[in-house]
Coordinates of C-alpha atoms in Angstrom, one line a residue:
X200 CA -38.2 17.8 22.8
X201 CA -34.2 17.7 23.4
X202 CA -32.3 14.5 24.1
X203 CA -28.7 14.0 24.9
X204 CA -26.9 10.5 24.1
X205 CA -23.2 9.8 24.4
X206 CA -21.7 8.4 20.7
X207 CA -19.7 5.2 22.5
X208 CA -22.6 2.5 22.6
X209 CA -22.4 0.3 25.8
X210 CA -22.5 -3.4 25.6
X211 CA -25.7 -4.7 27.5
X212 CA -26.0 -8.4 26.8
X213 CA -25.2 -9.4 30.2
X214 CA -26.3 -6.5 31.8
X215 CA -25.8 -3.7 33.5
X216 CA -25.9 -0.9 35.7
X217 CA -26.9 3.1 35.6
X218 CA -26.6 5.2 38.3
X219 CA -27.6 9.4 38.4
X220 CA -29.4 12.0 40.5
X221 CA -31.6 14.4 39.3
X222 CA -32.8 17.8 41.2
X223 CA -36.2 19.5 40.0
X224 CA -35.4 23.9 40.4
X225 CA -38.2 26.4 40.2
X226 CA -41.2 27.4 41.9
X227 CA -43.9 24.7 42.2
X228 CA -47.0 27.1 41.6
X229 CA -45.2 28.7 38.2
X230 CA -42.8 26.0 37.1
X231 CA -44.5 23.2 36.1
X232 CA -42.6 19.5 35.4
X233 CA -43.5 17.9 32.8
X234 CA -40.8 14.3 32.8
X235 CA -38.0 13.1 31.6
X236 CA -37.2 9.6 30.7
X237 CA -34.0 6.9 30.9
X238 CA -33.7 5.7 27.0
X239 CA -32.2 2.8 25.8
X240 CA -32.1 2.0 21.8
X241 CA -30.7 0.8 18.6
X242 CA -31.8 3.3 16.3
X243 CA -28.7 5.0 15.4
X244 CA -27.7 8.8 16.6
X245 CA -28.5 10.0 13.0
X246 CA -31.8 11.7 13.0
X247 CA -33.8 10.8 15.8
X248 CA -37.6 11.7 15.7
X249 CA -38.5 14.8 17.3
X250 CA -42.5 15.6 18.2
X251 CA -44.5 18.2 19.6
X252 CA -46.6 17.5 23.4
X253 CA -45.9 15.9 26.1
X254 CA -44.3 12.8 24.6
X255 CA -41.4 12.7 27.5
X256 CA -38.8 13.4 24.1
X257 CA -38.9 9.6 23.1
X258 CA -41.9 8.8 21.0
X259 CA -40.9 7.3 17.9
X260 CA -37.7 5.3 18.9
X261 CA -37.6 2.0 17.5
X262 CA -35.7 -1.1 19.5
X263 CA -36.0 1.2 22.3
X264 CA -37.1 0.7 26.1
X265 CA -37.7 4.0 28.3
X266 CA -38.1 4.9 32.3
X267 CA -40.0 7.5 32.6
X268 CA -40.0 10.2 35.5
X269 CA -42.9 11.9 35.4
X270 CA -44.7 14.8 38.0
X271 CA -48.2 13.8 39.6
X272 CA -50.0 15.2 41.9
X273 CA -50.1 14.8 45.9
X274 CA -53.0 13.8 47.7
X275 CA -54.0 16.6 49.7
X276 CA -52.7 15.2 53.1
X277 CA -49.9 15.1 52.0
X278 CA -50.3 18.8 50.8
X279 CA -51.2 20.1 54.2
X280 CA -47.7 18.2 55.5
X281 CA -46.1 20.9 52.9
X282 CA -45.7 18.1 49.9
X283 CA -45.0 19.8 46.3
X284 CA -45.9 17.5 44.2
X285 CA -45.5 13.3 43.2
X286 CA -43.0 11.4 40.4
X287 CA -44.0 8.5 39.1
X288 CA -41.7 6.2 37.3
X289 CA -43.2 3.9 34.6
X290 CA -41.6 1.6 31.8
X291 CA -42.2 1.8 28.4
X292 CA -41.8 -0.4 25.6
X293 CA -44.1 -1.4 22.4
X294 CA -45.1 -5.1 22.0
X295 CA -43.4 -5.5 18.9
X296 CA -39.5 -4.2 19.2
X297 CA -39.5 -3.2 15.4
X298 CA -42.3 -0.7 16.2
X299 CA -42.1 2.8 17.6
X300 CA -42.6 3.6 21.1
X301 CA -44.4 6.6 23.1
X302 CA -45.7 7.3 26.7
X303 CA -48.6 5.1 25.6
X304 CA -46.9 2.0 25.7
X305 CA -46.6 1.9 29.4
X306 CA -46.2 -1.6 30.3
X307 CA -45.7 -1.0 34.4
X308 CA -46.0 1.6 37.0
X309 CA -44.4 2.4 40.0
X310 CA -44.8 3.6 43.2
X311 CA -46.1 7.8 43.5
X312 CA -42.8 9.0 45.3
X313 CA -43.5 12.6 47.4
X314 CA -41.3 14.9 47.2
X315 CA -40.2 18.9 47.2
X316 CA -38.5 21.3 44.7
X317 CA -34.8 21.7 45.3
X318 CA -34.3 18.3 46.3
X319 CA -31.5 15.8 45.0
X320 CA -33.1 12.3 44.5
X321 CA -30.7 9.1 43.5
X322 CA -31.7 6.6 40.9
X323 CA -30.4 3.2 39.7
X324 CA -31.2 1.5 37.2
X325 CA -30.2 -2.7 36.7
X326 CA -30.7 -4.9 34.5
X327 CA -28.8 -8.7 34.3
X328 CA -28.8 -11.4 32.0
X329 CA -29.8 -13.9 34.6
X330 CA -32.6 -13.9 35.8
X331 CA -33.7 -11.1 33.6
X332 CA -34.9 -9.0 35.5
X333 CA -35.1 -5.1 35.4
X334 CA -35.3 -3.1 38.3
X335 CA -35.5 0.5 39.2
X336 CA -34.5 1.9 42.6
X337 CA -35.2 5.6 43.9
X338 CA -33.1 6.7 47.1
X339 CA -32.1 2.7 47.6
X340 CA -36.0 1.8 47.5
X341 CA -36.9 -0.5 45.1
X342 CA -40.0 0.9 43.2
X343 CA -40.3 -1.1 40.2
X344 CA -39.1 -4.5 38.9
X345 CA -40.1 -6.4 35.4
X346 CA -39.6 -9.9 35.1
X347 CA -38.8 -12.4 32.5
X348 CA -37.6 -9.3 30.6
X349 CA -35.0 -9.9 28.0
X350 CA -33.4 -6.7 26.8
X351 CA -31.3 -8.2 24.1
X352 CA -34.8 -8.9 22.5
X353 CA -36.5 -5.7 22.4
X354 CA -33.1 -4.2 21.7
X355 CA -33.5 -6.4 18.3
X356 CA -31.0 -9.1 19.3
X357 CA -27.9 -6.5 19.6
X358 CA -26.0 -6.3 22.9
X359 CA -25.3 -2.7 22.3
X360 CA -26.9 0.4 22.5
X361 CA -27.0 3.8 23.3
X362 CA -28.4 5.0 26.7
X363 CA -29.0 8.4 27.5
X364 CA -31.8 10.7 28.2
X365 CA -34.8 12.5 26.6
X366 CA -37.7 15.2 27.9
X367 CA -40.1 17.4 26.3
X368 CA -42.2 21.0 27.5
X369 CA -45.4 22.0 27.4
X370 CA -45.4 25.3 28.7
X371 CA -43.1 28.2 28.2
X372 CA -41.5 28.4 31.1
X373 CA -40.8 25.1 32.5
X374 CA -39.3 23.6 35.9
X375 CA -35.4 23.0 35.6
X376 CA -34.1 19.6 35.5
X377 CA -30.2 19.0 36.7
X378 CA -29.2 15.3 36.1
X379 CA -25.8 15.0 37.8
X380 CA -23.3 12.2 38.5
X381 CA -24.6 10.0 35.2
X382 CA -22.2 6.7 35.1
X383 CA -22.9 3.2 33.7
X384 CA -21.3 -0.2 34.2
X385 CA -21.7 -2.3 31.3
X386 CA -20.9 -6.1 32.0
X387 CA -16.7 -5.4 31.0
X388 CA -14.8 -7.3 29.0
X389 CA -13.1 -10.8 30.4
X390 CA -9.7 -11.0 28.8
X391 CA -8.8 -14.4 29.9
X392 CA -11.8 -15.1 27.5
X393 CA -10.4 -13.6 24.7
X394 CA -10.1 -16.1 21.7
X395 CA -8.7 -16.2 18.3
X396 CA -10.1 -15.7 15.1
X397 CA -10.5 -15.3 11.5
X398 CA -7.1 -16.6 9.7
X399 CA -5.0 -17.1 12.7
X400 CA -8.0 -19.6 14.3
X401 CA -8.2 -21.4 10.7
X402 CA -4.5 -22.1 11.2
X403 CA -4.5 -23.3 14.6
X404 CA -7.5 -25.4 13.7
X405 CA -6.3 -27.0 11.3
X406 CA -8.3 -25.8 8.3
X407 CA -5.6 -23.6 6.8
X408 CA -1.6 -24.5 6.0
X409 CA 0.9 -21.7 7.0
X410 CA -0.4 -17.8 6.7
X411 CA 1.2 -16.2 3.4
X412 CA 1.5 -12.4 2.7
X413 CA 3.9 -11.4 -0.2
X414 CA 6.7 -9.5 1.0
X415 CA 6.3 -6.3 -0.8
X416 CA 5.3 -4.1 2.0
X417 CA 1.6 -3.3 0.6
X418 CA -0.5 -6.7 0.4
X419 CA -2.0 -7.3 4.0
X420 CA -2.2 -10.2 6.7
X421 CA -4.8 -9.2 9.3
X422 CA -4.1 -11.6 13.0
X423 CA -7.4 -11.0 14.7
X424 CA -8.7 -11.6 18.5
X425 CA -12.5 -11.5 19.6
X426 CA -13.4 -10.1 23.0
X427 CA -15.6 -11.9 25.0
X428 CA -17.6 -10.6 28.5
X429 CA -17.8 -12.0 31.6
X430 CA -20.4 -14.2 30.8
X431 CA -18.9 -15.5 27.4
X432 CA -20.6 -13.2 25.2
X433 CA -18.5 -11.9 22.5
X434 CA -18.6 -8.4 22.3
X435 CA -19.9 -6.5 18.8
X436 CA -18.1 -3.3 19.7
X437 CA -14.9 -1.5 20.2
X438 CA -12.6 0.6 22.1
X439 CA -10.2 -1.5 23.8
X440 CA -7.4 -1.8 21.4
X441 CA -5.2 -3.8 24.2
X442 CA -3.6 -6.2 22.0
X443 CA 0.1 -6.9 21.5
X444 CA 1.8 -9.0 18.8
X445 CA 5.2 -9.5 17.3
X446 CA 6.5 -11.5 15.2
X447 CA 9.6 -13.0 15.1
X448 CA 11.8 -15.3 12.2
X449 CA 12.9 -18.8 12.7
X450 CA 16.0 -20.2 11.3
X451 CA 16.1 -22.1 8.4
X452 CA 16.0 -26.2 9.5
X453 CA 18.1 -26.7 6.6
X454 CA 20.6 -24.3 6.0
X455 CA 20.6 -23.4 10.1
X456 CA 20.8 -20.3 9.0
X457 CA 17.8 -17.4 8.5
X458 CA 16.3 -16.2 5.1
X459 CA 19.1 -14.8 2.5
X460 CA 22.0 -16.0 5.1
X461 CA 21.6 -13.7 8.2
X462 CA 22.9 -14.7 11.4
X463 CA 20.2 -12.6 13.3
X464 CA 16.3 -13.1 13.1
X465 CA 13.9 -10.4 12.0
X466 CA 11.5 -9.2 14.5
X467 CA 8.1 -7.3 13.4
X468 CA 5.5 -5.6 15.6
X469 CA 2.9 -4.1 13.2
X470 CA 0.2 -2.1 13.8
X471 CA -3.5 -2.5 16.0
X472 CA -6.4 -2.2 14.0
X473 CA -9.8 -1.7 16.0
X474 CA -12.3 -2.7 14.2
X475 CA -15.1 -1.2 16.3
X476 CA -16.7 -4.9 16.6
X477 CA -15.1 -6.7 19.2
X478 CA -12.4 -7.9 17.4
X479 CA -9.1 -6.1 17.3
X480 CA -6.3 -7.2 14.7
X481 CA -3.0 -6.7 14.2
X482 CA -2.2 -5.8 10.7
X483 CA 1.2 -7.4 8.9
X484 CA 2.5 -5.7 5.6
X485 CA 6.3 -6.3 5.8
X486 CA 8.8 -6.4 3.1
X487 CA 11.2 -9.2 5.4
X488 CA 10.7 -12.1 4.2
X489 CA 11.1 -15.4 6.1
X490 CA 9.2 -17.9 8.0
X491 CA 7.7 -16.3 11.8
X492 CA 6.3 -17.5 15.3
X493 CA 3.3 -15.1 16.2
X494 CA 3.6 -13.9 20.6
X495 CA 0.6 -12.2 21.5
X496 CA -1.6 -11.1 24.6
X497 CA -4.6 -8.8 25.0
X498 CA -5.7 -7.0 28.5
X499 CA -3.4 -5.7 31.1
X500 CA -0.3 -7.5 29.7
X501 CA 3.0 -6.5 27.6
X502 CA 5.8 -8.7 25.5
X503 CA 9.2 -8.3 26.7
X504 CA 12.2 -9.2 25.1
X505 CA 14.6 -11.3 26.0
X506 CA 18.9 -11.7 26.1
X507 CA 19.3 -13.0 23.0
X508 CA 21.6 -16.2 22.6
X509 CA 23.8 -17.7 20.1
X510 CA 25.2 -20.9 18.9
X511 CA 28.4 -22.0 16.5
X512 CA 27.0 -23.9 13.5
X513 CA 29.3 -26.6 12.2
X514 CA 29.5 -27.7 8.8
X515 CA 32.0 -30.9 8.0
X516 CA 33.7 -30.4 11.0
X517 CA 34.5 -26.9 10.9
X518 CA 33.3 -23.9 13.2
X519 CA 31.1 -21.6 11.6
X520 CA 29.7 -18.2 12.4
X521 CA 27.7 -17.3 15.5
X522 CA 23.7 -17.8 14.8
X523 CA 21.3 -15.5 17.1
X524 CA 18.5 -16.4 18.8
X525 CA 16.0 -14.4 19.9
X526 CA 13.0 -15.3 22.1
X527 CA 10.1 -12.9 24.1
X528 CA 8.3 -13.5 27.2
X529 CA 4.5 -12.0 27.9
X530 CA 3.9 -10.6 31.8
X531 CA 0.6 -9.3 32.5
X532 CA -1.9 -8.5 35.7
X533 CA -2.5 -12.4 36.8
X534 CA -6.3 -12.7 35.2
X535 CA -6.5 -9.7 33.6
X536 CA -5.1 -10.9 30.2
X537 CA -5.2 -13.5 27.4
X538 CA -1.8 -14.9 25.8
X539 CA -1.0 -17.3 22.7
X540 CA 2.1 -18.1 20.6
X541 CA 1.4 -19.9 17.3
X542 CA 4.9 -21.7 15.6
X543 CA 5.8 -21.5 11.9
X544 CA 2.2 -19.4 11.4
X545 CA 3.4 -16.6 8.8
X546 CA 5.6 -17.1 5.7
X547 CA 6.4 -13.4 4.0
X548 CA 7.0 -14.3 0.6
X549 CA 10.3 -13.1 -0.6
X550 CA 9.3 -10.0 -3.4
X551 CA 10.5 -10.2 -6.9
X552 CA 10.3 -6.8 -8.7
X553 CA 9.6 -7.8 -12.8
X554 CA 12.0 -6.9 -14.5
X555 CA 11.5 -4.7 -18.1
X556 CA 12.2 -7.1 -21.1
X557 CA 14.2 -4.7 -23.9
X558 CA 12.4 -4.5 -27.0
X559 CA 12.8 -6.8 -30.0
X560 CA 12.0 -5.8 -33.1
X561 CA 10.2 -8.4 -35.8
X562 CA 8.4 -8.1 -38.7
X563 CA 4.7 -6.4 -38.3
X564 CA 1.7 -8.0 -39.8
X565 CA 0.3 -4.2 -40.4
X566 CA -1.8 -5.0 -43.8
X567 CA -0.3 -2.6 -46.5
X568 CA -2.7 -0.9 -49.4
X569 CA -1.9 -3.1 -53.0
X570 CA -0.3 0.3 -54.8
X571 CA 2.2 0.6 -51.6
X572 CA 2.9 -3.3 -51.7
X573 CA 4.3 -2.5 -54.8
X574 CA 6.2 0.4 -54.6
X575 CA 8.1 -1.1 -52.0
X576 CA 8.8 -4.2 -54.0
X577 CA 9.7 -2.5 -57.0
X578 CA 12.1 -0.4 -54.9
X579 CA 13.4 -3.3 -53.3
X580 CA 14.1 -5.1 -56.1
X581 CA 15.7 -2.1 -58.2
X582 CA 18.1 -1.4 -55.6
X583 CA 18.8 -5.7 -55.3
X584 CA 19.5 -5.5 -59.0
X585 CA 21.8 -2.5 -59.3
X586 CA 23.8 -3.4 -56.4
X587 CA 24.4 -7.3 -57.8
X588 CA 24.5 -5.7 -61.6
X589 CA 27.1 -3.3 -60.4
X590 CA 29.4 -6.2 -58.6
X591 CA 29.4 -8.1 -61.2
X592 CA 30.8 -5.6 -63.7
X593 CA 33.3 -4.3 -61.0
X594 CA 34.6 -8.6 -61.0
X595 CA 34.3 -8.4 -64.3
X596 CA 36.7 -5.1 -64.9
X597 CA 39.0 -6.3 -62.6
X598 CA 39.6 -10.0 -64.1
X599 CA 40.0 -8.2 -67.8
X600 CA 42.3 -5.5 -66.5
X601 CA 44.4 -8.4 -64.6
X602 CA 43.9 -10.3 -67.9
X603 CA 45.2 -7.1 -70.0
X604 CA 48.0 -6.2 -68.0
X605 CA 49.9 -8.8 -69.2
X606 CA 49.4 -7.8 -72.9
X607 CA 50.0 -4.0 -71.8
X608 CA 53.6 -5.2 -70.4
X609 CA 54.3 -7.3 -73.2
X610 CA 52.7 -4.4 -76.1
X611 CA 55.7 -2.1 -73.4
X612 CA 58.4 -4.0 -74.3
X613 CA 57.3 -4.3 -77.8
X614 CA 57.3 -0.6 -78.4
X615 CA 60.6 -0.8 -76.5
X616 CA 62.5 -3.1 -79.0
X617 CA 60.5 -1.2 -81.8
X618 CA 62.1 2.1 -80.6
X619 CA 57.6 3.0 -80.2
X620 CA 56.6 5.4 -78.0
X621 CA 53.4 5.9 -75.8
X622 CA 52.0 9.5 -76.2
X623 CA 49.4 10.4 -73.9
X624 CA 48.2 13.6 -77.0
X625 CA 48.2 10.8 -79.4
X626 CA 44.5 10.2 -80.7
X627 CA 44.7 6.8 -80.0
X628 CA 45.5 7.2 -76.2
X629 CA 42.6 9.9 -76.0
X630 CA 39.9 7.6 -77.2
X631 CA 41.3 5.4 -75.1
X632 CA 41.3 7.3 -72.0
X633 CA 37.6 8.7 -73.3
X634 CA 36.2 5.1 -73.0
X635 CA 37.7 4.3 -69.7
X636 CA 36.1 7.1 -68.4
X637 CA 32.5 6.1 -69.9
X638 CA 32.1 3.0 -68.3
X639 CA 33.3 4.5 -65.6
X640 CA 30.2 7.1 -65.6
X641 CA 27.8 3.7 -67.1
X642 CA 28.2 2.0 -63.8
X643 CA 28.0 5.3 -61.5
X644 CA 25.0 5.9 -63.0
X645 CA 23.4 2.5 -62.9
X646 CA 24.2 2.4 -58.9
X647 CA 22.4 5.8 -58.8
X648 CA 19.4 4.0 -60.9
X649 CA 17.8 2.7 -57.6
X650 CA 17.4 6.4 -56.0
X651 CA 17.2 8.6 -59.4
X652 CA 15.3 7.9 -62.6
X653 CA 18.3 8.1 -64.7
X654 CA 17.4 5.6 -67.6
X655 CA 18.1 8.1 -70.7
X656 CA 21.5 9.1 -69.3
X657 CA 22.8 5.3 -69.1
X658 CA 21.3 4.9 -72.8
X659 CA 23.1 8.0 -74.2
X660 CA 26.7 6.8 -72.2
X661 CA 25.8 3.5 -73.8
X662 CA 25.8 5.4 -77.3
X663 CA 28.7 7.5 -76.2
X664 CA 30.8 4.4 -75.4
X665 CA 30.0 2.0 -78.8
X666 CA 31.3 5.3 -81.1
X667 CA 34.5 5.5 -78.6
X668 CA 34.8 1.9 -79.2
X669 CA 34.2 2.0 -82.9
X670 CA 36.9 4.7 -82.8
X671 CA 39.1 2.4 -80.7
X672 CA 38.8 -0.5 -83.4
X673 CA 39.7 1.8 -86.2
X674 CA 42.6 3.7 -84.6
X675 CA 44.0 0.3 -84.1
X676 CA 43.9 -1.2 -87.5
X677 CA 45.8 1.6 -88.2
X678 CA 48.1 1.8 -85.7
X679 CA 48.8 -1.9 -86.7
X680 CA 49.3 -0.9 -90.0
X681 CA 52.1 1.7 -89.3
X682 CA 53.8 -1.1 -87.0
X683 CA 53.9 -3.2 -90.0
X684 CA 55.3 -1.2 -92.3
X685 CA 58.3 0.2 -90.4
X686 CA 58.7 -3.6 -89.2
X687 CA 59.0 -4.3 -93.0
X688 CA 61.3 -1.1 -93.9
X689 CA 63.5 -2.1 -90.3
X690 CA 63.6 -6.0 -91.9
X691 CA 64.9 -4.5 -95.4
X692 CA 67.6 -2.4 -93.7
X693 CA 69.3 -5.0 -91.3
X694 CA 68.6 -7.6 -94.2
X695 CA 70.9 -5.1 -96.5
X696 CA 73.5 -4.1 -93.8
X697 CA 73.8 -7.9 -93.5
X698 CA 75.0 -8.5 -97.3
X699 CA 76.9 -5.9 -96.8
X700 CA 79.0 -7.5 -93.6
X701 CA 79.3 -10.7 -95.4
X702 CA 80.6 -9.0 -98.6
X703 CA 83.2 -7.5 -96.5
X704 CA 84.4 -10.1 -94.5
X705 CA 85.1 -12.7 -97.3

């Protein structure tokens, strides 16, 4: 068996027409024909059946009809007028369109045509809508005609299919078959017929408010057309992607102005989509935004721009900038094409990139182990206490050495008038110095406390610094006591040099 079917399916709703020749080669004693047949069907190109015999090459097709051209023999009259041999055409289809077909289901036969090898024969093949008939003419003679015969039905209710041709062989060296000058004329498409559909149709209906696409140059607004035929069928298939569309931005009533302030309008032709189903659609992802008119046409037709124009706004009185204005015109083939323009139809949403919040930091609720709880605190709250303990000696230092100053200055000018001096060798002055420098080293060390375990060093400065005071008390009794002494033994002399004076004067 060997077929051969071209991939682009033809639309056969309303009908149509299939014109070819065929030319059988060989010798008629050692060639022998065996058919081939004219195959229409809705079965797909993927793995048609394939059987052994004489089954013409299209047993086993489902939603399928089939003209068969098969050899017969002469009568012999005709033989002794130097006849080869008979074709006779038949049509096949099964009762039921779901079910496969075969040479068996020959519904109608035609006329036994008598013809020789070498000879070029011309076929066509019609079918219409109304009045649904098909008919089958060899060399202009009709020779077979089926009425009341709805393709659309046995093709499963589709108004496409595939047509081609199909043959098997039974012997091993079969007659040649040449099939020349193969054309069909499906019912075409009407493009004054055209119509609109999906989301633009909704719009101009009525059913939907103004088209919305956000403005960030991915999402998608699809403007769709359906093709119809002649007969105001819509079509199911493509490859006539002859639609045209812009877009173009209309100035904002209030402002009189276009989106963001521009004085010129934004125009956008996007891209055809066929969607190998009749309907073709143009496909809008724009990042302009604004609100648009939609211009489009489909068939023999193109949009044309025109001059633009301008206008001076005013505003309280004064002249403003120039506004543009921008409009398009559609010229086509007169009949050949289908037009619209829809007002206010698309609004592209302006596009707001997010932006990125900076971090802020808060407290986490991350549950802590009871021994960590704990260590924290405790560490908290030592470093609290040092750092409060150690202020509050620091204030305290610093009011008592203001407070002793003033005793220091006076205990100056006492040792002054008392002829006393301060020596920094003299015992007193060291333990002094020495207990200066241990509270000194007491609060160091208690500031470290929160960072070092230093607990027995503070207790032995502690130590350290009651013996330096103890020391302290004791060197000052005693200095006291020597200041008293020489006050006394001073008091004597001047009190002795004063009897003295007195003695003298009188």
């Amino acid at each position: 068996e060997m077929y051969v079917f071209p991939k682009q399916q033809v639309n056969i709703g309303s009908g149509f027409t299939s014109k070819f020749s065929f030319e059988i080669g060989g010798d008629f004693a050692t060639r022998p024909f065996d058919g081939f047949a004219f195959v229409l069907h809705q079965r797909g190109l993927k793995n048609l059946p394939v059987f052994n015999g004489n089954t013409l090459g299209f047993k086993g097709y489902t939603n399928s009809i089939a003209v068969s051209f098969r050899s017969k023999a002469v009568k012999p009259e005709f033989q002794a007028l130097g006849v080869d041999e008979g074709i006779e055409v038949g049509l096949h289809y099964p009762d039921n369109a779901e079910d496969e077909n075969g040479v068996e289901f020959q519904k109608k036969t035609a006329t036994v045509l008598h013809f020789n090898r070498g000879k070029t024969v011309d076929v066509e093949i019609k079918w219409y809508g109304e009045p649904n008939w098909l008919e089958v003419f060899v060399d202009g003679a009709l020779v077979l005609r089926e009425k009341n015969f709805n393709i659309t039905d046995q093709m499963g209710g589709g108004r496409n299919a595939f047509l081609g041709f199909t043959a098997s062989q039974t012997s091993i060296a079969p007659a040649k078959v040449d099939i020349k000058n193969w054309n069909v004329d499906g019912v075409q498409i009407n493009p004054v017929s055209t119509e609109l559909t999906g989301a633009l149709k909704e719009f101009v209906d009525g059913a939907r408010d103004t088209l919305e696409v956000l403005g960030d140059g991915e999402e998608e607004l699809r403007l769709s057309v359906q093709t119809n035929d002649l007969c105001n069928q819509t079509f199911n298939f493509g490859g006539k992607p002859d639609l045209k569309v812009v877009l173009i931005e209309q100035v904002n009533a209030t402002t009189g102005l276009y989106f963001n302030g521009a004085l010129e309008p934004v125009e956008i032709w996007p891209s055809i989509e066929d969607n190998d189903d009749g309907i073709y659609s143009a496909v809008l992802n724009s990042s302009q935004p604004g609100n648009f008119d939609v211009i489009l046409c489909y068939g023999e037709c193109k949009i044309e721009r025109n001059p633009p124009s301008s206008r001076r706004r005013r505003l309280g009185g004064r002249q403003l900038d120039e506004v543009v204005t921008q409009t398009f015109t559609v010229q086509g083939t007169p009949g050949k094409f289908f037009q619209a323009s829809i007002g206010n139809a698309v609004n592209v949403i302006e596009f707001i990139p997010p932006t990125t919040a900076k971090p802020t930091f808060a407290p986490t609720s991350k549950p802590v182990d009871d021994g960590q709880t704990g260590r924290v605190s405790a560490v908290a709250g030592g470093v609290a206490g040092a750092t409060l303990f150690a202020l509050a000696l620091l204030i305290g230092f610093r009011r008592r050495w203001r407070r002793d100053q003033g005793f220091i200055d006076e205990g100056a000018k006492y040792r002054m008038d008392r002829d006393v001096k301060y020596d920094k060798q003299d015992e007193y002055s060291q333990v002094g110095g020495k207990l200066l420098h241990t509270r000194q080293e007491i609060l160091r060390t208690r500031a470290q406390k929160a960072n070092l375990p230093q607990d027995q060093a503070i207790g032995a400065l502690m130590t350290e610094k009651e013996e330096l005071q103890e020391q302290l008390r004791m060197q000052k009794a005693k200095a006291q006591g020597q200041q008293s002494e020489q006050a006394m033994a001073k008091g004597a002399r001047n009190a002795g040099l004063g009897v003295k004076k007195k003695e003298f004067r009188s």
